[in-house]
Amino acid sequence: MMSAFKNSVRAFRADIFLFFLALAVQLVIFVITLFWGTGGFLWSSDAESYFTLAKNVLQHGGFYVDISWGPSAFRTPLYPLFVAVLYWLVPKLEFVIFIQNLVGAASVVLVYRLGQMLFSNRVAFLASLLFLFESQRLQVTNQLMSEALFLVFFIPALIFFFRYRSEKRILLIAASAIFLGLATLTKPITQFLPFVMAAFLLFERPLSKTWRRNGVTAAVFLSGFLIVISPWVIRNGIRFDEWRLSPLGGTNLYFVNAAHFLQYKAKDAGVFKEFQEELTDKALRDLNLNLDRSDWVRQSIRLMEFEYEPYFTREAMRIISADPLAYIGVHARRAAAFFIDSSLSRSASAITFHMPNRPDWIFYPYLYWGGRFVWMGIWLTIAAAFILNWRMIKTRTWHYAFFFTAMLYFAALAAMNWDAPRMRLPVNPLIFLLFAESAFLLLDHLRKKKA
């Protein structure tokens, strides 16, 4: 018995080390946030609304931001339910965040497992360490935010997806679909990703030789995903006559994409102006709404429902279609920033807000630009490895193609968002795996040249 236990510990020693190291680092941030962070565990943009939804699940048995407003659809259900269950067990926010830290530490181990399967132990270990210390991950793990739970579903979806490719067992692709469905019920940004992944399944090998098996696999994958998300879609259909997952697409298109587009156009013309206030005033006039602006964080949620989404979509498309080429250019510029932005300065500033004698100058420009230079170094390393080791890279063409397609998918949907590092978090494991592989390829290349 003891021998079996020792063998298990030995077999999983890297996993155990990474889990407890991640937990230790996260708990340092937990303590700092608890005692010094501005807003505690609720300072991030969406944290308060998640907490409100969770408490109303317990009090009113439904998804309400305010019971007088009626049921809400603007958040998918899994994270509010996760918070509600934990808060029901122990009605302390600190307890919820502590359990979330356990979930966050598990995601680091999952990154290690993904890298170990696709690359090697050394690549997996380095990538998981980078992911472990990444500032955005540490921030959201200690905020009432959905990312920690999302990652613990999303990464297994990728693990099972790649395992299917090597083992060809249909249960693996079904498991991938289930985990991706759970991830989407946590954050709806992945709702279109299954169709991208199904395309990779279809064209995995020459279609003329394997079209039937590939087609069945893709159908099983999409069916499994749709079955998992269907309860929430059906609920929205019955409640709102909208057979969709979330109304946030049109809202984000108006308040994020269109606002950012107008701001960049104004900046190019030499005018520094933000447009959220202007677009908000226009929307309230056009929709004939009189909301309490003194409580805007809460009141603005009333706009994020299916009832108003057609207006936001229509108005956003009107703004964008006035100069579509310029919009494409702005989106491309934002995509570049999406891949190099760091949350380090913002995260560090927020969690040390009440610390005495803190040096504010360190957050900007040093941490801001320092974080960007680190990410630029990551991408330059990847580029150098691809150029110098092209023949070796070709052996994993399918993997790399999927990695870059997944990154571009998130950039296409979220690059215009104001909080780019948070939106990029789901693909950070893929970026760190590419970087770790590239770094070791370059080291091996240098060693061969010296020899």
Coordinates of C-alpha atoms in Angstrom, one line a residue:
M1 CA 0.0 0.0 0.0
M2 CA 2.7 2.4 1.0
S3 CA 4.8 1.4 -2.0
A4 CA 1.8 2.1 -4.3
F5 CA 1.4 5.5 -2.7
K6 CA 5.1 6.4 -3.1
N7 CA 4.9 5.3 -6.8
S8 CA 1.9 7.5 -7.3
V9 CA 3.6 10.5 -5.7
R10 CA 6.7 9.9 -7.8
A11 CA 4.6 9.6 -11.0
F12 CA 2.8 12.9 -10.3
R13 CA 5.5 14.8 -8.5
A14 CA 5.6 17.5 -11.1
D15 CA 1.8 17.9 -11.0
I16 CA 1.9 18.1 -7.2
F17 CA 4.7 20.6 -7.2
L18 CA 3.0 22.9 -9.7
F19 CA -0.3 22.7 -7.9
F20 CA 1.1 23.7 -4.5
L21 CA 3.5 26.3 -6.0
A22 CA 0.6 27.9 -7.9
L23 CA -1.6 27.8 -4.7
A24 CA 1.1 29.4 -2.6
V25 CA 1.7 32.2 -5.1
Q26 CA -2.0 32.8 -5.5
L27 CA -2.6 32.9 -1.7
V28 CA 0.0 35.6 -1.4
I29 CA -2.1 37.7 -3.8
F30 CA -5.2 36.5 -1.8
V31 CA -3.8 38.0 1.4
I32 CA -2.6 41.2 -0.3
T33 CA -6.0 41.7 -2.0
L34 CA -7.9 40.9 1.3
F35 CA -6.0 43.6 3.3
W36 CA -4.8 46.2 0.8
G37 CA -6.6 45.7 -2.6
T38 CA -9.0 48.5 -3.6
G39 CA -12.5 47.0 -3.6
G40 CA -11.2 43.7 -2.2
F41 CA -12.3 40.7 -4.2
L42 CA -14.8 42.7 -6.2
W43 CA -12.8 45.5 -7.8
S44 CA -12.7 43.9 -11.3
S45 CA -15.3 45.1 -13.8
D46 CA -17.8 42.2 -13.7
A47 CA -17.2 40.9 -10.2
E48 CA -20.0 42.8 -8.5
S49 CA -22.6 41.6 -11.0
Y50 CA -21.6 38.0 -10.6
F51 CA -22.0 38.3 -6.9
T52 CA -25.4 39.9 -7.3
L53 CA -26.5 37.1 -9.6
A54 CA -25.2 34.4 -7.2
K55 CA -27.0 35.9 -4.2
N56 CA -30.3 36.2 -6.1
V57 CA -30.0 32.6 -7.2
L58 CA -30.0 31.7 -3.5
Q59 CA -32.7 34.3 -2.5
H60 CA -35.1 34.1 -5.4
G61 CA -34.2 30.9 -7.2
G62 CA -33.4 32.5 -10.5
F63 CA -31.0 34.7 -12.5
Y64 CA -31.9 38.2 -11.4
V65 CA -29.7 41.3 -11.1
D66 CA -32.7 43.0 -9.5
I67 CA -36.0 41.1 -8.9
S68 CA -38.0 44.1 -10.1
W69 CA -36.3 44.0 -13.5
G70 CA -37.3 40.4 -14.2
P71 CA -35.0 37.5 -15.2
S72 CA -31.7 38.2 -16.8
A73 CA -29.8 36.6 -19.7
F74 CA -26.7 38.7 -19.9
R75 CA -24.5 36.2 -18.0
T76 CA -24.3 32.5 -18.8
P77 CA -25.2 30.4 -15.7
L78 CA -22.4 28.2 -14.6
Y79 CA -20.2 30.7 -12.8
P80 CA -23.1 32.3 -10.8
L81 CA -24.2 28.8 -9.8
F82 CA -20.6 27.9 -8.8
V83 CA -20.5 31.0 -6.6
A84 CA -24.0 30.4 -5.2
V85 CA -23.3 26.9 -4.1
L86 CA -20.1 27.9 -2.4
Y87 CA -21.7 30.9 -0.8
W88 CA -24.6 28.7 0.4
L89 CA -22.1 26.3 2.0
V90 CA -20.1 29.1 3.7
P91 CA -21.6 32.6 3.4
K92 CA -18.2 34.3 3.2
L93 CA -16.7 35.8 0.0
E94 CA -13.3 34.8 1.3
F95 CA -14.3 31.2 1.3
V96 CA -15.6 31.4 -2.3
I97 CA -12.3 33.0 -3.5
F98 CA -10.2 30.4 -1.6
I99 CA -12.0 27.5 -3.3
Q100 CA -11.5 29.4 -6.6
N101 CA -7.8 29.5 -5.9
L102 CA -7.9 25.7 -5.7
V103 CA -9.5 25.6 -9.1
G104 CA -7.0 28.1 -10.4
A105 CA -4.1 26.0 -9.2
A106 CA -5.6 23.0 -11.0
S107 CA -5.6 24.9 -14.3
V108 CA -1.8 25.2 -14.0
V109 CA -1.5 21.4 -13.7
L110 CA -3.8 21.0 -16.7
V111 CA -1.5 23.2 -18.8
Y112 CA 1.4 21.0 -17.8
R113 CA -0.6 17.9 -18.9
L114 CA -1.5 19.5 -22.3
G115 CA 2.1 20.4 -22.9
Q116 CA 3.4 17.0 -21.8
M117 CA 1.0 15.3 -24.3
L118 CA 1.9 17.6 -27.2
F119 CA 5.5 18.4 -26.7
S120 CA 7.8 17.2 -23.9
N121 CA 8.2 17.4 -20.1
R122 CA 10.6 20.3 -20.2
V123 CA 8.4 22.3 -22.6
A124 CA 5.3 21.5 -20.5
F125 CA 7.0 22.4 -17.2
L126 CA 8.4 25.8 -18.5
A127 CA 5.1 26.7 -20.0
S128 CA 3.1 25.9 -16.9
L129 CA 5.5 27.9 -14.8
L130 CA 5.1 30.9 -17.1
F131 CA 1.3 30.5 -16.9
L132 CA 1.5 30.1 -13.1
F133 CA 3.2 33.5 -12.6
E134 CA 1.2 35.4 -15.3
S135 CA -0.2 38.5 -13.7
Q136 CA -3.7 38.4 -15.3
R137 CA -4.2 34.8 -14.1
L138 CA -3.2 35.7 -10.6
Q139 CA -5.5 38.7 -10.7
V140 CA -8.7 37.0 -11.9
T141 CA -8.1 34.0 -9.6
N142 CA -8.4 36.4 -6.7
Q143 CA -11.4 38.3 -8.0
L144 CA -15.0 37.1 -8.3
M145 CA -14.5 36.5 -12.0
S146 CA -15.4 33.5 -14.2
E147 CA -11.9 32.9 -15.8
A148 CA -10.6 30.4 -13.2
L149 CA -13.6 28.2 -13.7
F150 CA -13.6 28.7 -17.4
L151 CA -10.0 27.6 -17.8
V152 CA -10.5 24.4 -15.8
F153 CA -13.1 23.4 -18.4
F154 CA -11.5 24.9 -21.5
I155 CA -8.0 23.3 -21.1
P156 CA -9.5 19.7 -20.7
A157 CA -11.5 20.4 -23.8
L158 CA -8.2 20.9 -25.7
I159 CA -6.5 17.9 -24.0
F160 CA -9.3 15.5 -25.1
F161 CA -9.4 17.1 -28.5
F162 CA -5.7 16.4 -29.1
R163 CA -5.9 13.0 -27.5
Y164 CA -8.6 12.1 -30.0
R165 CA -6.3 12.9 -32.8
S166 CA -3.7 10.4 -31.6
E167 CA -6.0 7.7 -30.2
K168 CA -9.1 8.0 -32.4
R169 CA -11.6 7.0 -29.7
I170 CA -14.9 8.7 -30.2
L171 CA -15.4 9.0 -26.4
L172 CA -12.5 11.4 -26.3
I173 CA -14.1 13.8 -28.8
A174 CA -17.4 13.6 -26.9
A175 CA -15.5 14.5 -23.7
S176 CA -13.9 17.4 -25.5
A177 CA -17.3 18.6 -26.6
I178 CA -18.8 18.3 -23.1
F179 CA -15.9 20.3 -21.5
L180 CA -16.1 22.9 -24.2
G181 CA -19.9 23.2 -23.6
L182 CA -19.3 23.7 -19.9
A183 CA -16.6 26.3 -20.7
T184 CA -19.1 28.1 -22.9
L185 CA -21.8 28.1 -20.2
T186 CA -19.1 29.8 -18.0
K187 CA -18.0 32.4 -20.6
P188 CA -19.9 32.6 -24.0
I189 CA -16.8 33.7 -25.9
T190 CA -16.2 30.1 -27.1
Q191 CA -19.7 29.6 -28.5
F192 CA -18.5 29.7 -32.1
L193 CA -15.2 27.9 -31.5
P194 CA -16.7 24.4 -31.9
F195 CA -17.3 25.1 -35.5
V196 CA -13.7 26.0 -36.0
M197 CA -12.6 22.8 -34.2
A198 CA -15.1 20.7 -36.2
A199 CA -13.4 22.1 -39.4
F200 CA -10.0 20.9 -38.1
L201 CA -11.6 17.5 -37.5
L202 CA -13.0 17.4 -41.0
F203 CA -9.8 18.3 -42.7
E204 CA -7.4 16.4 -40.4
R205 CA -6.4 14.1 -43.3
P206 CA -7.2 14.1 -47.0
L207 CA -11.0 14.4 -47.1
S208 CA -11.4 12.0 -50.0
K209 CA -9.9 9.1 -47.9
T210 CA -11.5 9.7 -44.5
W211 CA -14.6 11.9 -45.2
R212 CA -17.0 9.5 -43.6
R213 CA -15.1 9.0 -40.3
N214 CA -14.2 12.7 -40.2
G215 CA -17.8 13.7 -40.8
V216 CA -19.1 11.4 -38.0
T217 CA -16.5 12.7 -35.6
A218 CA -17.3 16.4 -36.4
A219 CA -21.0 15.6 -36.0
V220 CA -20.5 13.9 -32.6
F221 CA -18.4 16.8 -31.5
L222 CA -20.9 19.5 -32.5
S223 CA -23.9 17.5 -31.2
G224 CA -22.2 17.0 -27.8
F225 CA -21.5 20.7 -27.5
L226 CA -25.0 21.7 -28.5
I227 CA -26.6 19.2 -26.0
V228 CA -24.5 20.7 -23.1
I229 CA -25.5 24.3 -23.9
S230 CA -29.1 23.5 -24.8
P231 CA -30.7 23.9 -21.4
W232 CA -29.6 27.6 -21.2
V233 CA -30.6 28.2 -24.9
I234 CA -34.0 26.6 -24.3
R235 CA -34.4 28.7 -21.1
N236 CA -33.7 31.9 -23.1
G237 CA -36.1 30.7 -25.8
I238 CA -38.9 30.2 -23.4
R239 CA -38.2 33.4 -21.3
F240 CA -37.2 35.8 -24.0
D241 CA -38.2 34.2 -27.3
E242 CA -34.5 34.2 -28.2
W243 CA -33.0 30.8 -28.9
R244 CA -29.4 31.9 -28.3
L245 CA -26.8 31.8 -25.6
S246 CA -26.3 35.4 -24.7
P247 CA -27.2 39.0 -25.7
L248 CA -23.8 40.4 -25.1
G249 CA -22.7 40.2 -28.8
G250 CA -24.6 43.3 -29.8
T251 CA -23.9 45.2 -26.5
N252 CA -20.1 44.6 -26.9
L253 CA -20.3 45.5 -30.6
Y254 CA -21.7 48.9 -29.7
F255 CA -20.0 49.9 -26.4
V256 CA -16.7 48.2 -27.2
N257 CA -16.0 47.9 -30.9
A258 CA -17.9 50.9 -32.2
A259 CA -16.6 53.1 -29.3
H260 CA -13.0 52.0 -29.8
F261 CA -13.3 52.6 -33.5
L262 CA -14.6 56.2 -33.0
Q263 CA -11.9 56.8 -30.5
Y264 CA -9.1 55.7 -32.8
K265 CA -10.5 57.7 -35.7
A266 CA -10.6 60.8 -33.5
K267 CA -7.1 60.2 -32.3
D268 CA -5.8 59.8 -35.9
A269 CA -7.4 63.2 -36.6
G270 CA -5.6 64.7 -33.6
V271 CA -8.5 64.7 -31.2
F272 CA -8.2 62.7 -27.9
K273 CA -11.7 61.7 -26.9
E274 CA -13.5 58.7 -25.5
F275 CA -17.0 57.9 -26.9
Q276 CA -18.6 55.6 -24.3
E277 CA -20.5 58.5 -22.6
E278 CA -21.7 59.9 -25.9
L279 CA -22.9 56.5 -27.2
T280 CA -24.6 55.8 -23.8
D281 CA -26.5 59.1 -24.0
K282 CA -27.6 58.4 -27.5
A283 CA -28.8 54.9 -26.6
L284 CA -30.8 56.1 -23.6
R285 CA -32.4 58.8 -25.8
D286 CA -33.2 56.4 -28.7
L287 CA -34.5 53.7 -26.4
N288 CA -36.4 56.3 -24.2
L289 CA -34.8 55.0 -21.0
N290 CA -34.2 57.0 -17.9
L291 CA -31.6 55.1 -15.8
D292 CA -30.0 56.3 -12.6
R293 CA -26.6 57.5 -13.7
S294 CA -25.3 57.8 -10.1
D295 CA -25.6 54.0 -9.8
W296 CA -24.4 53.4 -13.4
V297 CA -22.4 50.2 -12.8
R298 CA -25.5 48.4 -11.7
Q299 CA -28.1 50.3 -13.8
S300 CA -26.1 49.8 -17.0
I301 CA -26.7 46.0 -16.7
R302 CA -30.4 46.7 -17.7
L303 CA -29.1 47.5 -21.2
M304 CA -27.4 44.1 -21.6
E305 CA -30.4 42.1 -22.4
F306 CA -32.0 40.6 -25.5
E307 CA -34.6 43.4 -25.6
Y308 CA -32.1 46.0 -26.5
E309 CA -29.5 43.9 -28.5
P310 CA -31.1 44.6 -32.0
Y311 CA -30.7 48.3 -31.4
F312 CA -27.0 48.0 -30.4
T313 CA -26.2 45.7 -33.3
R314 CA -27.9 48.0 -35.8
E315 CA -26.2 51.2 -34.4
A316 CA -22.8 49.5 -34.2
M317 CA -23.0 48.3 -37.8
R318 CA -24.1 51.8 -38.9
I319 CA -21.0 53.3 -37.3
I320 CA -18.6 50.6 -38.7
S321 CA -20.1 50.5 -42.2
A322 CA -19.5 54.2 -42.6
D323 CA -15.8 53.4 -43.1
P324 CA -15.3 49.6 -43.1
L325 CA -11.7 49.7 -44.3
A326 CA -10.7 52.1 -41.5
Y327 CA -12.5 49.7 -39.0
I328 CA -10.4 46.8 -40.4
G329 CA -7.3 48.8 -39.8
V330 CA -8.3 49.7 -36.3
H331 CA -9.2 46.1 -35.5
A332 CA -5.8 45.0 -36.8
R333 CA -4.0 47.5 -34.6
R334 CA -6.0 46.4 -31.6
A335 CA -5.2 42.8 -32.5
A336 CA -1.5 43.6 -32.3
A337 CA -2.0 45.2 -28.9
F338 CA -4.1 42.2 -27.9
F339 CA -1.1 39.9 -28.2
I340 CA 1.5 42.2 -26.4
D341 CA -0.6 43.9 -23.7
S342 CA 0.2 43.0 -20.1
S343 CA -2.0 43.4 -17.1
L344 CA 1.0 43.7 -14.8
S345 CA 0.8 47.4 -14.1
R346 CA -3.0 47.5 -13.6
S347 CA -3.1 44.3 -11.5
A348 CA -0.2 45.4 -9.3
S349 CA -1.6 48.9 -8.9
A350 CA -5.1 47.6 -7.8
I351 CA -4.0 45.0 -5.3
T352 CA -1.6 47.4 -3.6
F353 CA -3.9 50.4 -3.6
H354 CA -4.0 50.9 0.1
M355 CA -0.4 50.0 0.8
P356 CA 1.5 52.9 2.5
N357 CA 4.3 54.7 0.6
R358 CA 3.8 52.7 -2.6
P359 CA 5.9 54.0 -5.5
D360 CA 3.2 54.9 -8.1
W361 CA 5.8 55.7 -10.7
I362 CA 6.7 52.0 -11.0
F363 CA 3.3 51.1 -12.3
Y364 CA 3.6 53.5 -15.3
P365 CA 5.7 53.6 -17.3
Y366 CA 8.0 50.8 -15.9
L367 CA 5.6 47.9 -15.3
Y368 CA 3.3 48.9 -18.2
W369 CA 6.1 49.0 -20.8
G370 CA 8.1 46.2 -19.1
G371 CA 5.2 43.9 -19.5
R372 CA 4.8 44.7 -23.1
F373 CA 8.5 44.2 -23.8
V374 CA 8.2 40.7 -22.2
W375 CA 5.4 39.8 -24.5
M376 CA 7.2 41.1 -27.5
G377 CA 10.2 39.0 -26.5
I378 CA 7.9 35.9 -26.4
W379 CA 6.7 36.5 -29.9
L380 CA 10.1 37.3 -31.3
T381 CA 11.4 34.0 -29.8
I382 CA 8.6 32.1 -31.4
A383 CA 9.3 33.8 -34.8
A384 CA 13.0 33.1 -34.6
A385 CA 12.4 29.4 -33.8
F386 CA 10.0 29.0 -36.7
I387 CA 12.5 30.6 -39.1
L388 CA 15.6 28.6 -37.9
N389 CA 13.8 25.3 -37.3
W390 CA 11.3 25.2 -40.1
R391 CA 11.8 21.5 -41.0
M392 CA 11.3 20.4 -37.5
I393 CA 8.3 22.7 -37.1
K394 CA 6.7 21.1 -40.2
T395 CA 6.3 17.8 -38.3
R396 CA 3.7 19.5 -36.1
T397 CA 1.9 21.6 -38.7
W398 CA -1.6 20.6 -37.7
H399 CA -0.9 21.4 -34.0
Y400 CA 0.6 24.8 -34.8
A401 CA -2.2 25.6 -37.3
F402 CA -4.8 24.9 -34.6
F403 CA -2.9 27.0 -32.0
F404 CA -2.7 30.0 -34.2
T405 CA -6.3 29.7 -35.4
A406 CA -7.5 29.6 -31.8
M407 CA -5.5 32.7 -31.0
L408 CA -6.9 34.5 -34.0
Y409 CA -10.4 33.4 -33.1
F410 CA -10.1 35.1 -29.6
A411 CA -8.4 38.2 -31.2
A412 CA -11.2 38.5 -33.8
L413 CA -13.9 38.5 -31.1
A414 CA -12.1 40.3 -28.2
A415 CA -9.2 42.5 -29.5
M416 CA -11.3 45.6 -29.4
N417 CA -12.0 45.1 -25.7
W418 CA -10.5 47.5 -23.2
D419 CA -9.1 44.7 -21.1
A420 CA -7.1 42.8 -23.7
P421 CA -5.0 40.7 -21.3
R422 CA -8.1 39.3 -19.7
M423 CA -9.6 38.4 -23.1
R424 CA -6.3 36.7 -24.1
L425 CA -6.1 34.6 -21.0
P426 CA -7.7 31.5 -22.5
V427 CA -5.0 31.2 -25.2
N428 CA -2.1 32.2 -22.9
P429 CA -1.4 28.5 -22.3
L430 CA -1.0 27.9 -26.0
I431 CA 1.3 31.0 -26.4
F432 CA 3.4 29.8 -23.5
L433 CA 3.7 26.3 -24.9
L434 CA 4.8 27.7 -28.3
F435 CA 7.3 30.0 -26.5
A436 CA 8.7 27.2 -24.4
E437 CA 9.1 24.9 -27.4
S438 CA 10.7 27.7 -29.4
A439 CA 13.1 28.6 -26.6
F440 CA 14.3 25.0 -26.3
L441 CA 14.6 24.7 -30.1
L442 CA 16.7 27.8 -30.2
L443 CA 18.9 26.5 -27.4
D444 CA 19.4 23.2 -29.2
H445 CA 20.2 25.1 -32.4
L446 CA 22.9 27.1 -30.6
R447 CA 24.4 24.0 -29.0
K448 CA 24.6 22.3 -32.4
K449 CA 26.3 25.3 -33.9
K450 CA 28.9 25.4 -31.1
A451 CA 29.5 21.7 -31.5

